[in-house]
Amino acid sequence: MNLKTASQKSFILKTILNLADVAVHMVDGDGITRFYNLAAAEMDGMKPEDVLGRHILEVYPSLTLESSSLLQVLKIKQPILDRQQTVVNRAGRTVIMSYSTYPICYQNEIIGACDISRDITRIKELSEKLLDLQAELLGKKYNQQKKEAGLKENLTGAGYTINDLIGQNSKIIELKVLAQRVARSNSPVLVYGETGTGKELLVQAIHNAGSRSSGPFIAQNCAALPATLLESILFGTVRGSFTGAEDRPGLFEMADGGTLFFDEINSMPVELQGKLLRVLQEGTLRRIGDSKLKKVNVRVVASTNIEPLDAVKKQQLRLDLYYRLNVVSLQLPPLRERPDDLQMLVCFFIESYNEKFGLQVQGIGSAVRNIFDTYNWPGNVRELKHCLEHAMNIVDGPLIEEKHLPAHITRGLRPPAGSGSGVNLSRGLNHALKQLEKEAILEALEQSAGNISSAARRLRIPRQTLQYKLKSYGLPQDGEGMITRA
């Protein structure tokens, strides 16, 4: 065989494998990638040139000699067949794959290994939807019980999955990986995130990714109801326990076998938090007015919109309940800390509203892009979504322009007419820059209610750096971590 023929055969083989709809990843005997087709690149969210010629553990640093099927096959010299795995790829997408890994032998010597994978995410989602429909058809009696409880507004299904967490920022990808792992267990979870970051979306995704996905998902906002009503809703009542009381199950009983989500747990009355703690510790409850204990099997997930330890210091959250809930701790980053996700979110929401409203909007104009990059997004992803929904209702062309944005988004981004740049240059550029920095610090502190840690996150600088700048500007401190405007 001459070189030309060998090159042609190699080219034909690579072309065929790149046209295949299965992912093919081949390494040599040293674990160095020698072939990696386009389907594999798409599944992993990478480019072939980022993988070819590199060791498998260099490309996938989370793997080990024991957890890599390719390296294991090189070691044991036997195929690993028909395995399933869920991963979060480099693009931030959760992928469910079915794979088999085979040794490659030449003259009775192993010279490499080949992994053949198929993306079955969509198939898995469709099969789970079919199971949900079957459960719905078989669960009329259960739904009737919920209706009789008079709590329909508090009982919601879990419609989001981990793939609904849109973003490729490293914090979001790490959060997806953690959420996927957390979903396997039944331990309590405490989620912290500012308003609008998507706390309930994350909790629903954890529920749907775990073994309790076939069970009920019930969410209750602890700030929405007074203590007396909230207690009866949580634990249920027996007839005659108080005027007008009926035999009604509480949310814990209704969530049996599933997940119960307490949103803004720091808004729950402290005395009621003590009763909640007993249920978490003992797995039993007593309806109001009842003498009998009922056993429940519920996974409890709670969230706060302020830092949990700050809630403990402010006596909004019992310390013992914090320790009981904080078995697993997850934090959702605010939108200002993930600017690389902004354009992806904009495209996602525009596409969603195009489908909903029957429009063909192509994107945002350059002026809007600059405004979005400058704006601080105190309402986070929810604010961005509502901003784009407002624009999509009044847009009159292929692009969203500044005139289509809500007034509060553009207000304050420019100096008033006739004021020039709004910067006093009479004492030189350095002084003007320091004045702007000082104003930015004061504004961040005001938006953070004086909390240094929160202000530092808004400014995207370390807390220690902010403390140094406060001292250098002579800004007074009021208590631990609290600042007042001078």
CSV table of C-alpha atoms in Angstrom, one decimal, residues 194-197 334-339 342 346 368-388 405-406 408-409 447 458 460:
chain,number,residue,atom,x,y,z
A,194,GLU,CA,-30.8,37.0,45.8
A,195,THR,CA,-34.3,37.6,44.6
A,196,GLY,CA,-34.7,36.6,41.0
A,197,THR,CA,-31.7,34.3,40.7
A,334,PRO,CA,-26.4,37.0,40.9
A,335,LEU,CA,-26.5,38.0,37.3
A,336,ARG,CA,-23.9,40.7,37.7
A,337,GLU,CA,-21.4,38.0,38.7
A,338,ARG,CA,-22.0,36.1,35.5
A,339,PRO,CA,-21.8,38.7,32.7
A,342,LEU,CA,-26.0,37.7,29.7
A,346,VAL,CA,-31.1,37.3,26.1
A,368,VAL,CA,-29.3,48.0,24.2
A,369,ARG,CA,-26.3,45.7,24.4
A,370,ASN,CA,-24.3,48.5,26.0
A,371,ILE,CA,-27.1,49.3,28.4
A,372,PHE,CA,-27.4,45.7,29.4
A,373,ASP,CA,-23.7,45.4,30.0
A,374,THR,CA,-23.7,48.6,32.2
A,375,TYR,CA,-26.9,47.9,34.2
A,376,ASN,CA,-26.4,46.2,37.6
A,377,TRP,CA,-29.5,43.9,37.4
A,378,PRO,CA,-30.6,44.1,41.0
A,379,GLY,CA,-33.6,41.9,40.1
A,380,ASN,CA,-31.2,39.4,38.4
A,381,VAL,CA,-32.5,36.9,35.8
A,382,ARG,CA,-36.1,37.5,36.6
A,383,GLU,CA,-35.7,41.3,36.0
A,384,LEU,CA,-33.9,40.5,32.6
A,385,LYS,CA,-36.8,38.2,31.6
A,386,HIS,CA,-39.5,40.8,32.5
A,387,CYS,CA,-37.5,43.5,30.8
A,388,LEU,CA,-37.4,41.5,27.5
A,405,LEU,CA,-36.9,49.1,27.2
A,406,PRO,CA,-38.7,49.8,30.5
A,408,HIS,CA,-36.3,52.1,35.0
A,409,ILE,CA,-33.6,50.3,33.0
A,447,GLN,CA,-28.1,48.9,47.5
A,458,ARG,CA,-21.9,44.0,43.6
A,460,ARG,CA,-17.0,42.5,41.9
